[in-house]
mmCIF file of C-alpha atoms in Angstrom:
data_model
loop_
_atom_site.group_PDB
_atom_site.id
_atom_site.type_symbol
_atom_site.label_atom_id
_atom_site.label_comp_id
_atom_site.label_asym_id
_atom_site.label_seq_id
_atom_site.Cartn_x
_atom_site.Cartn_y
_atom_site.Cartn_z
ATOM 1 C CA MET A 1 -37.584 -11.008 -16.235
ATOM 2 C CA THR A 2 -34.754 -11.948 -18.603
ATOM 3 C CA ARG A 3 -31.860 -14.179 -17.556
ATOM 4 C CA PHE A 4 -29.590 -11.136 -17.799
ATOM 5 C CA LEU A 5 -31.716 -9.079 -15.417
ATOM 6 C CA VAL A 6 -31.960 -12.002 -13.003
ATOM 7 C CA ALA A 7 -28.161 -12.292 -13.017
ATOM 8 C CA VAL A 8 -27.821 -8.558 -12.428
ATOM 9 C CA ALA A 9 -30.244 -8.758 -9.504
ATOM 10 C CA ILE A 10 -28.254 -11.630 -7.968
ATOM 11 C CA ALA A 11 -24.982 -9.783 -8.460
ATOM 12 C CA TRP A 12 -26.465 -6.663 -6.952
ATOM 13 C CA ALA A 13 -27.617 -8.533 -3.878
ATOM 14 C CA VAL A 14 -24.104 -9.878 -3.392
ATOM 15 C CA LEU A 15 -22.329 -6.551 -3.907
ATOM 16 C CA SER A 16 -24.733 -4.631 -1.674
ATOM 17 C CA VAL A 17 -24.060 -6.784 1.382
ATOM 18 C CA PRO A 18 -21.745 -5.003 3.893
ATOM 19 C CA LEU A 19 -18.424 -6.762 4.402
ATOM 20 C CA ALA A 20 -18.022 -8.903 7.479
ATOM 21 C CA GLY A 21 -16.254 -7.222 10.349
ATOM 22 C CA PHE A 22 -17.582 -3.737 9.666
ATOM 23 C CA SER A 23 -20.125 -2.099 11.943
ATOM 24 C CA VAL A 24 -23.480 -0.826 10.707
ATOM 25 C CA ALA A 25 -22.939 2.685 11.997
ATOM 26 C CA GLY A 26 -20.208 4.522 10.091
ATOM 27 C CA GLU A 27 -18.352 7.806 10.269
ATOM 28 C CA ALA A 28 -19.380 9.117 6.853
ATOM 29 C CA LEU A 29 -23.082 9.656 7.493
ATOM 30 C CA ASP A 30 -22.426 10.998 10.999
ATOM 31 C CA ARG A 31 -19.979 13.520 9.525
ATOM 32 C CA ILE A 32 -22.348 14.493 6.717
ATOM 33 C CA ARG A 33 -25.166 15.088 9.197
ATOM 34 C CA ALA A 34 -22.934 17.100 11.504
ATOM 35 C CA THR A 35 -21.421 19.334 8.806
ATOM 36 C CA GLY A 36 -24.141 19.402 6.142
ATOM 37 C CA ILE A 37 -21.408 18.670 3.573
ATOM 38 C CA LEU A 38 -21.128 15.693 1.221
ATOM 39 C CA ARG A 39 -17.518 15.385 0.053
ATOM 40 C CA ALA A 40 -16.418 13.823 -3.236
ATOM 41 C CA PRO A 41 -13.079 13.750 -5.082
ATOM 42 C CA PHE A 42 -12.755 16.369 -7.804
ATOM 43 C CA PRO A 43 -13.504 14.332 -10.926
ATOM 44 C CA ASP A 44 -11.550 13.776 -14.090
ATOM 45 C CA ILE A 45 -13.040 15.675 -17.015
ATOM 46 C CA TRP A 46 -15.055 12.911 -18.621
ATOM 47 C CA PRO A 47 -17.641 14.400 -21.024
ATOM 48 C CA PRO A 48 -20.577 14.368 -20.855
ATOM 49 C CA ALA A 49 -20.467 12.817 -17.369
ATOM 50 C CA VAL A 50 -18.161 15.658 -16.321
ATOM 51 C CA ILE A 51 -17.430 18.760 -18.371
ATOM 52 C CA GLN A 52 -15.554 21.926 -17.430
ATOM 53 C CA GLN A 53 -17.115 25.272 -18.237
ATOM 54 C CA PRO A 54 -15.006 28.226 -19.499
ATOM 55 C CA ASN A 55 -15.215 29.745 -16.002
ATOM 56 C CA GLY A 56 -13.666 26.600 -14.495
ATOM 57 C CA GLU A 57 -16.899 25.285 -12.972
ATOM 58 C CA ILE A 58 -17.795 21.647 -13.631
ATOM 59 C CA ASP A 59 -21.099 20.256 -14.834
ATOM 60 C CA GLY A 60 -22.419 17.116 -16.497
ATOM 61 C CA TYR A 61 -24.461 14.014 -15.787
ATOM 62 C CA ASP A 62 -22.371 12.706 -12.869
ATOM 63 C CA VAL A 63 -22.095 16.193 -11.392
ATOM 64 C CA GLU A 64 -25.849 16.729 -11.499
ATOM 65 C CA VAL A 65 -26.579 13.266 -10.071
ATOM 66 C CA LEU A 66 -24.264 13.933 -7.130
ATOM 67 C CA ARG A 67 -25.691 17.419 -6.675
ATOM 68 C CA GLU A 68 -29.216 15.989 -6.567
ATOM 69 C CA ILE A 69 -28.198 13.302 -4.068
ATOM 70 C CA GLY A 70 -26.796 16.040 -1.858
ATOM 71 C CA ARG A 71 -29.935 18.150 -2.187
ATOM 72 C CA ARG A 72 -32.216 15.249 -1.312
ATOM 73 C CA ILE A 73 -30.261 14.211 1.766
ATOM 74 C CA GLY A 74 -29.841 17.816 2.894
ATOM 75 C CA ALA A 75 -26.120 18.260 2.212
ATOM 76 C CA LYS A 76 -24.019 20.573 0.045
ATOM 77 C CA VAL A 77 -21.554 18.870 -2.285
ATOM 78 C CA GLU A 78 -17.915 19.799 -1.775
ATOM 79 C CA TYR A 79 -15.186 18.566 -4.133
ATOM 80 C CA VAL A 80 -11.766 17.826 -2.673
ATOM 81 C CA LYS A 81 -8.252 17.428 -4.089
ATOM 82 C CA ASN A 82 -4.948 16.231 -2.678
ATOM 83 C CA SER A 83 -3.098 18.528 -0.303
ATOM 84 C CA ASP A 84 -0.755 19.539 -3.132
ATOM 85 C CA GLY A 85 -3.696 20.590 -5.303
ATOM 86 C CA SER A 86 -3.532 17.582 -7.637
ATOM 87 C CA VAL A 87 -6.609 15.605 -8.637
ATOM 88 C CA ILE A 88 -7.108 12.317 -6.791
ATOM 89 C CA THR A 89 -6.259 9.382 -9.046
ATOM 90 C CA TRP A 90 -8.668 6.720 -10.239
ATOM 91 C CA LYS A 91 -6.432 4.095 -8.668
ATOM 92 C CA GLU A 92 -6.959 5.617 -5.230
ATOM 93 C CA LYS A 93 -10.709 5.941 -5.743
ATOM 94 C CA THR A 94 -11.025 2.268 -6.685
ATOM 95 C CA SER A 95 -8.669 1.106 -3.927
ATOM 96 C CA GLY A 96 -10.961 2.223 -1.108
ATOM 97 C CA GLN A 97 -7.967 3.826 0.625
ATOM 98 C CA TRP A 98 -9.759 7.142 0.960
ATOM 99 C CA GLN A 99 -8.350 7.927 4.422
ATOM 100 C CA GLY A 100 -11.519 9.833 5.289
ATOM 101 C CA LYS A 101 -10.813 12.536 2.669
ATOM 102 C CA TYR A 102 -14.168 12.065 0.936
ATOM 103 C CA ASP A 103 -17.454 10.252 1.426
ATOM 104 C CA ILE A 104 -18.675 9.155 -1.993
ATOM 105 C CA VAL A 105 -17.586 8.625 -5.597
ATOM 106 C CA VAL A 106 -20.016 9.203 -8.457
ATOM 107 C CA GLY A 107 -17.632 8.576 -11.314
ATOM 108 C CA GLY A 108 -18.701 5.737 -13.597
ATOM 109 C CA MET A 109 -17.211 2.992 -11.414
ATOM 110 C CA SER A 110 -18.085 -0.577 -12.355
ATOM 111 C CA PRO A 111 -18.846 -2.879 -9.398
ATOM 112 C CA THR A 112 -16.202 -5.565 -9.827
ATOM 113 C CA ALA A 113 -15.830 -8.338 -7.291
ATOM 114 C CA GLU A 114 -12.261 -7.176 -6.625
ATOM 115 C CA ARG A 115 -13.389 -3.639 -5.826
ATOM 116 C CA ALA A 116 -16.217 -4.990 -3.660
ATOM 117 C CA GLU A 117 -13.558 -6.327 -1.284
ATOM 118 C CA HIS A 118 -12.911 -2.758 -0.096
ATOM 119 C CA LEU A 119 -15.833 -0.692 -1.428
ATOM 120 C CA SER A 120 -19.619 -0.838 -1.240
ATOM 121 C CA PHE A 121 -21.823 -0.155 -4.262
ATOM 122 C CA PRO A 122 -25.276 0.834 -3.017
ATOM 123 C CA ALA A 123 -26.785 1.811 -6.384
ATOM 124 C CA ILE A 124 -26.414 1.584 -10.168
ATOM 125 C CA TYR A 125 -26.992 5.032 -11.658
ATOM 126 C CA ARG A 126 -26.125 4.470 -15.342
ATOM 127 C CA TYR A 127 -24.756 1.947 -17.825
ATOM 128 C CA GLY A 128 -21.866 2.340 -20.225
ATOM 129 C CA MET A 129 -20.593 0.719 -23.434
ATOM 130 C CA GLY A 130 -16.867 0.538 -24.120
ATOM 131 C CA VAL A 131 -15.684 1.496 -27.618
ATOM 132 C CA LEU A 132 -12.373 1.820 -29.429
ATOM 133 C CA ALA A 133 -11.452 5.252 -30.789
ATOM 134 C CA VAL A 134 -8.520 6.213 -33.013
ATOM 135 C CA ASN A 135 -7.196 9.369 -34.587
ATOM 136 C CA GLN A 136 -9.405 10.675 -37.367
ATOM 137 C CA SER A 137 -6.535 10.398 -39.854
ATOM 138 C CA ASN A 138 -5.857 6.748 -39.030
ATOM 139 C CA SER A 139 -6.718 4.675 -42.122
ATOM 140 C CA GLN A 140 -5.144 1.396 -40.986
ATOM 141 C CA ILE A 141 -7.376 0.584 -38.013
ATOM 142 C CA LYS A 142 -10.797 -0.048 -39.537
ATOM 143 C CA THR A 143 -11.999 -2.664 -37.055
ATOM 144 C CA PRO A 144 -11.049 -3.400 -33.415
ATOM 145 C CA ALA A 145 -9.089 -6.441 -34.639
ATOM 146 C CA ASP A 146 -6.865 -4.094 -36.661
ATOM 147 C CA ALA A 147 -5.697 -2.578 -33.360
ATOM 148 C CA SER A 148 -3.967 -5.829 -32.394
ATOM 149 C CA GLY A 149 -0.370 -5.139 -31.374
ATOM 150 C CA LYS A 150 -0.983 -1.367 -31.394
ATOM 151 C CA ARG A 151 -0.461 1.194 -28.619
ATOM 152 C CA ILE A 152 -3.787 1.621 -26.820
ATOM 153 C CA GLY A 153 -4.089 4.184 -24.051
ATOM 154 C CA VAL A 154 -6.403 3.663 -21.067
ATOM 155 C CA LEU A 155 -7.016 4.992 -17.578
ATOM 156 C CA LYS A 156 -4.859 3.101 -15.086
ATOM 157 C CA ALA A 157 -6.779 0.468 -13.057
ATOM 158 C CA SER A 158 -9.933 1.015 -15.126
ATOM 159 C CA VAL A 159 -12.313 -1.557 -16.594
ATOM 160 C CA HIS A 160 -10.927 -0.520 -19.996
ATOM 161 C CA GLU A 161 -7.469 -1.680 -18.934
ATOM 162 C CA LYS A 162 -8.906 -4.957 -17.620
ATOM 163 C CA TYR A 163 -10.548 -5.446 -20.988
ATOM 164 C CA LEU A 164 -7.255 -5.071 -22.867
ATOM 165 C CA GLU A 165 -5.592 -7.450 -20.414
ATOM 166 C CA ARG A 166 -8.488 -9.870 -20.954
ATOM 167 C CA GLU A 167 -9.031 -10.053 -17.226
ATOM 168 C CA ASP A 168 -12.381 -11.116 -15.859
ATOM 169 C CA PHE A 169 -14.228 -7.910 -15.009
ATOM 170 C CA GLY A 170 -15.736 -9.702 -12.042
ATOM 171 C CA ILE A 171 -19.116 -8.128 -12.775
ATOM 172 C CA LEU A 172 -21.779 -10.793 -12.414
ATOM 173 C CA GLY A 173 -24.596 -10.561 -14.931
ATOM 174 C CA MET A 174 -22.585 -8.989 -17.732
ATOM 175 C CA PRO A 175 -23.252 -10.348 -21.231
ATOM 176 C CA PRO A 176 -20.434 -12.445 -22.770
ATOM 177 C CA ILE A 177 -17.455 -10.363 -23.899
ATOM 178 C CA THR A 178 -15.398 -10.846 -27.065
ATOM 179 C CA TYR A 179 -11.757 -9.768 -27.376
ATOM 180 C CA PRO A 180 -10.890 -8.898 -30.975
ATOM 181 C CA ILE A 181 -7.828 -6.814 -29.987
ATOM 182 C CA GLY A 182 -4.886 -9.180 -29.653
ATOM 183 C CA ASP A 183 -1.633 -8.400 -27.804
ATOM 184 C CA PRO A 184 -2.109 -4.625 -27.464
ATOM 185 C CA VAL A 185 0.658 -2.440 -26.078
ATOM 186 C CA ILE A 186 -1.154 -0.936 -23.100
ATOM 187 C CA VAL A 187 -0.277 2.686 -22.300
ATOM 188 C CA GLU A 188 -1.522 3.708 -18.829
ATOM 189 C CA PHE A 189 -2.634 7.202 -17.850
ATOM 190 C CA ASP A 190 -3.386 8.498 -14.355
ATOM 191 C CA HIS A 191 -6.184 10.689 -15.700
ATOM 192 C CA GLU A 192 -8.562 10.411 -18.663
ATOM 193 C CA GLU A 193 -7.338 13.617 -20.304
ATOM 194 C CA GLY A 194 -3.904 12.117 -20.917
ATOM 195 C CA ALA A 195 -5.358 9.417 -23.156
ATOM 196 C CA TYR A 196 -7.555 11.930 -24.994
ATOM 197 C CA ASP A 197 -4.563 14.147 -25.712
ATOM 198 C CA ALA A 198 -2.287 11.289 -26.750
ATOM 199 C CA VAL A 199 -4.672 9.817 -29.323
ATOM 200 C CA SER A 200 -5.560 13.308 -30.603
ATOM 201 C CA ASP A 201 -1.847 14.098 -31.066
ATOM 202 C CA GLY A 202 -1.118 10.728 -32.679
ATOM 203 C CA LYS A 203 1.215 9.641 -29.864
ATOM 204 C CA ILE A 204 -0.756 6.432 -29.388
ATOM 205 C CA ASP A 205 -2.836 4.434 -31.851
ATOM 206 C CA GLY A 206 -6.107 4.387 -29.972
ATOM 207 C CA THR A 207 -7.971 4.562 -26.695
ATOM 208 C CA ILE A 208 -10.907 2.741 -25.121
ATOM 209 C CA ASN A 209 -13.603 4.587 -23.237
ATOM 210 C CA THR A 210 -17.369 4.646 -22.958
ATOM 211 C CA LEU A 211 -19.422 5.546 -26.012
ATOM 212 C CA PRO A 212 -20.875 8.805 -24.579
ATOM 213 C CA VAL A 213 -17.411 10.058 -23.628
ATOM 214 C CA ILE A 214 -16.034 9.493 -27.118
ATOM 215 C CA LEU A 215 -19.115 11.018 -28.769
ATOM 216 C CA GLU A 216 -18.759 14.118 -26.600
ATOM 217 C CA LEU A 217 -15.059 14.443 -27.431
ATOM 218 C CA ILE A 218 -15.897 14.243 -31.143
ATOM 219 C CA LYS A 219 -18.595 16.869 -30.609
ATOM 220 C CA GLN A 220 -15.995 19.119 -28.984
ATOM 221 C CA GLY A 221 -13.822 18.857 -32.081
ATOM 222 C CA ARG A 222 -11.282 16.249 -31.033
ATOM 223 C CA PRO A 223 -9.771 14.618 -34.174
ATOM 224 C CA ILE A 224 -10.898 11.102 -33.247
ATOM 225 C CA LYS A 225 -13.393 8.541 -34.544
ATOM 226 C CA ILE A 226 -15.057 5.368 -33.301
ATOM 227 C CA VAL A 227 -14.019 2.043 -34.830
ATOM 228 C CA GLY A 228 -16.486 -0.841 -35.113
ATOM 229 C CA GLN A 229 -19.194 -1.897 -32.683
ATOM 230 C CA PRO A 230 -19.125 -1.486 -28.865
ATOM 231 C CA LEU A 231 -16.726 -3.889 -27.165
ATOM 232 C CA TYR A 232 -18.740 -4.437 -23.968
ATOM 233 C CA ARG A 233 -21.505 -3.023 -21.745
ATOM 234 C CA ALA A 234 -21.230 -2.556 -17.974
ATOM 235 C CA PRO A 235 -23.109 -0.934 -15.083
ATOM 236 C CA SER A 236 -21.727 2.169 -13.382
ATOM 237 C CA CYS A 237 -22.269 2.455 -9.639
ATOM 238 C CA ILE A 238 -22.029 4.900 -6.802
ATOM 239 C CA ALA A 239 -19.229 3.886 -4.436
ATOM 240 C CA ILE A 240 -18.785 4.380 -0.698
ATOM 241 C CA VAL A 241 -16.525 2.713 1.850
ATOM 242 C CA PRO A 242 -17.945 -0.306 3.707
ATOM 243 C CA GLY A 243 -19.098 -0.049 7.297
ATOM 244 C CA ASP A 244 -21.829 2.570 6.915
ATOM 245 C CA GLU A 245 -24.908 0.525 6.102
ATOM 246 C CA GLU A 246 -27.232 3.403 6.935
ATOM 247 C CA PHE A 247 -25.442 5.698 4.469
ATOM 248 C CA GLY A 248 -25.550 3.026 1.778
ATOM 249 C CA THR A 249 -29.275 2.486 2.356
ATOM 250 C CA LEU A 250 -29.875 6.238 2.127
ATOM 251 C CA VAL A 251 -27.932 6.496 -1.149
ATOM 252 C CA LYS A 252 -29.828 3.553 -2.656
ATOM 253 C CA LYS A 253 -33.184 4.980 -1.547
ATOM 254 C CA THR A 254 -32.277 8.351 -3.067
ATOM 255 C CA ILE A 255 -31.260 6.848 -6.427
ATOM 256 C CA ASP A 256 -34.368 4.636 -6.456
ATOM 257 C CA GLU A 257 -36.507 7.740 -5.953
ATOM 258 C CA MET A 258 -34.619 9.631 -8.681
ATOM 259 C CA ARG A 259 -35.250 6.727 -11.048
ATOM 260 C CA SER A 260 -38.936 6.328 -10.190
ATOM 261 C CA ASP A 261 -39.765 10.046 -10.391
ATOM 262 C CA GLY A 262 -38.008 10.420 -13.755
ATOM 263 C CA THR A 263 -35.070 12.541 -12.598
ATOM 264 C CA LEU A 264 -32.381 10.084 -13.761
ATOM 265 C CA MET A 265 -34.004 9.687 -17.166
ATOM 266 C CA GLU A 266 -34.337 13.461 -17.519
ATOM 267 C CA LEU A 267 -30.640 13.921 -16.765
ATOM 268 C CA SER A 268 -29.722 11.044 -19.089
ATOM 269 C CA LEU A 269 -31.607 12.607 -21.994
ATOM 270 C CA LYS A 270 -30.201 16.039 -21.172
ATOM 271 C CA TRP A 271 -26.547 14.996 -21.205
ATOM 272 C CA TYR A 272 -26.461 11.867 -23.398
ATOM 273 C CA GLN A 273 -29.520 12.348 -25.615
ATOM 274 C CA TYR A 274 -30.501 8.722 -24.995
ATOM 275 C CA ASP A 275 -31.370 6.274 -22.238
ATOM 276 C CA MET A 276 -28.321 5.483 -20.084
ATOM 277 C CA ILE A 277 -30.181 4.166 -17.044
ATOM 278 C CA THR A 278 -32.021 1.084 -18.342
ATOM 279 C CA PRO A 279 -30.051 -2.203 -18.482
#
């Protein structure tokens, strides 16, 4: 086993331990068993993890993973929004202040130590590489270093924002990270689509997101391009609130089975055309 994989295993052991003060039995699994419904926040459109069909239905890698988790534990997936019909923000999802509105998040969340203070991460279900993308017509930014001092749009409270702020991701086991972009002007967005639109319209100079997301946007015809090599690589985890050890164990067991029987790899190749599940 490589030093990297050992570090990941150690980090995973730490992040999988329930927080002190929480009971083993939790409300989420009891509610899921009683209703037969597994609730998740309606996701941001984040191709190819989440895409929206012409009829308004959503699909994609994350959607199919969640759907399969539901099927295997005997529950139907139900997506929820705020009472006013708006989509729940990433900041709320990562805060752990779910107020019982939903049970699980399958949305590319990295298991940072800060988030682990109020969330549990029972399973890694894919890995992602962060890249810089700019408008297709941009001829000045040829390398990430050329984006220094430029307006870079990112999802608020995301790992991408932490990267620009040069904050420690808090993810044990990650390879060393370099920071070629100096003093960027960070432009925050509550939802991914805002950053996509802004860089496509030339309102900002660039955006950082995972490689598959940017490749899918290019495939869809967005006037953007990738600059340079990936900036970093990080695991993406399923998130639940602490205090339901049985639910967390069930989620981990389900993902482990999906990995061992080839389901995760099949979905990875279907939506990404390459392996997104091996570290």
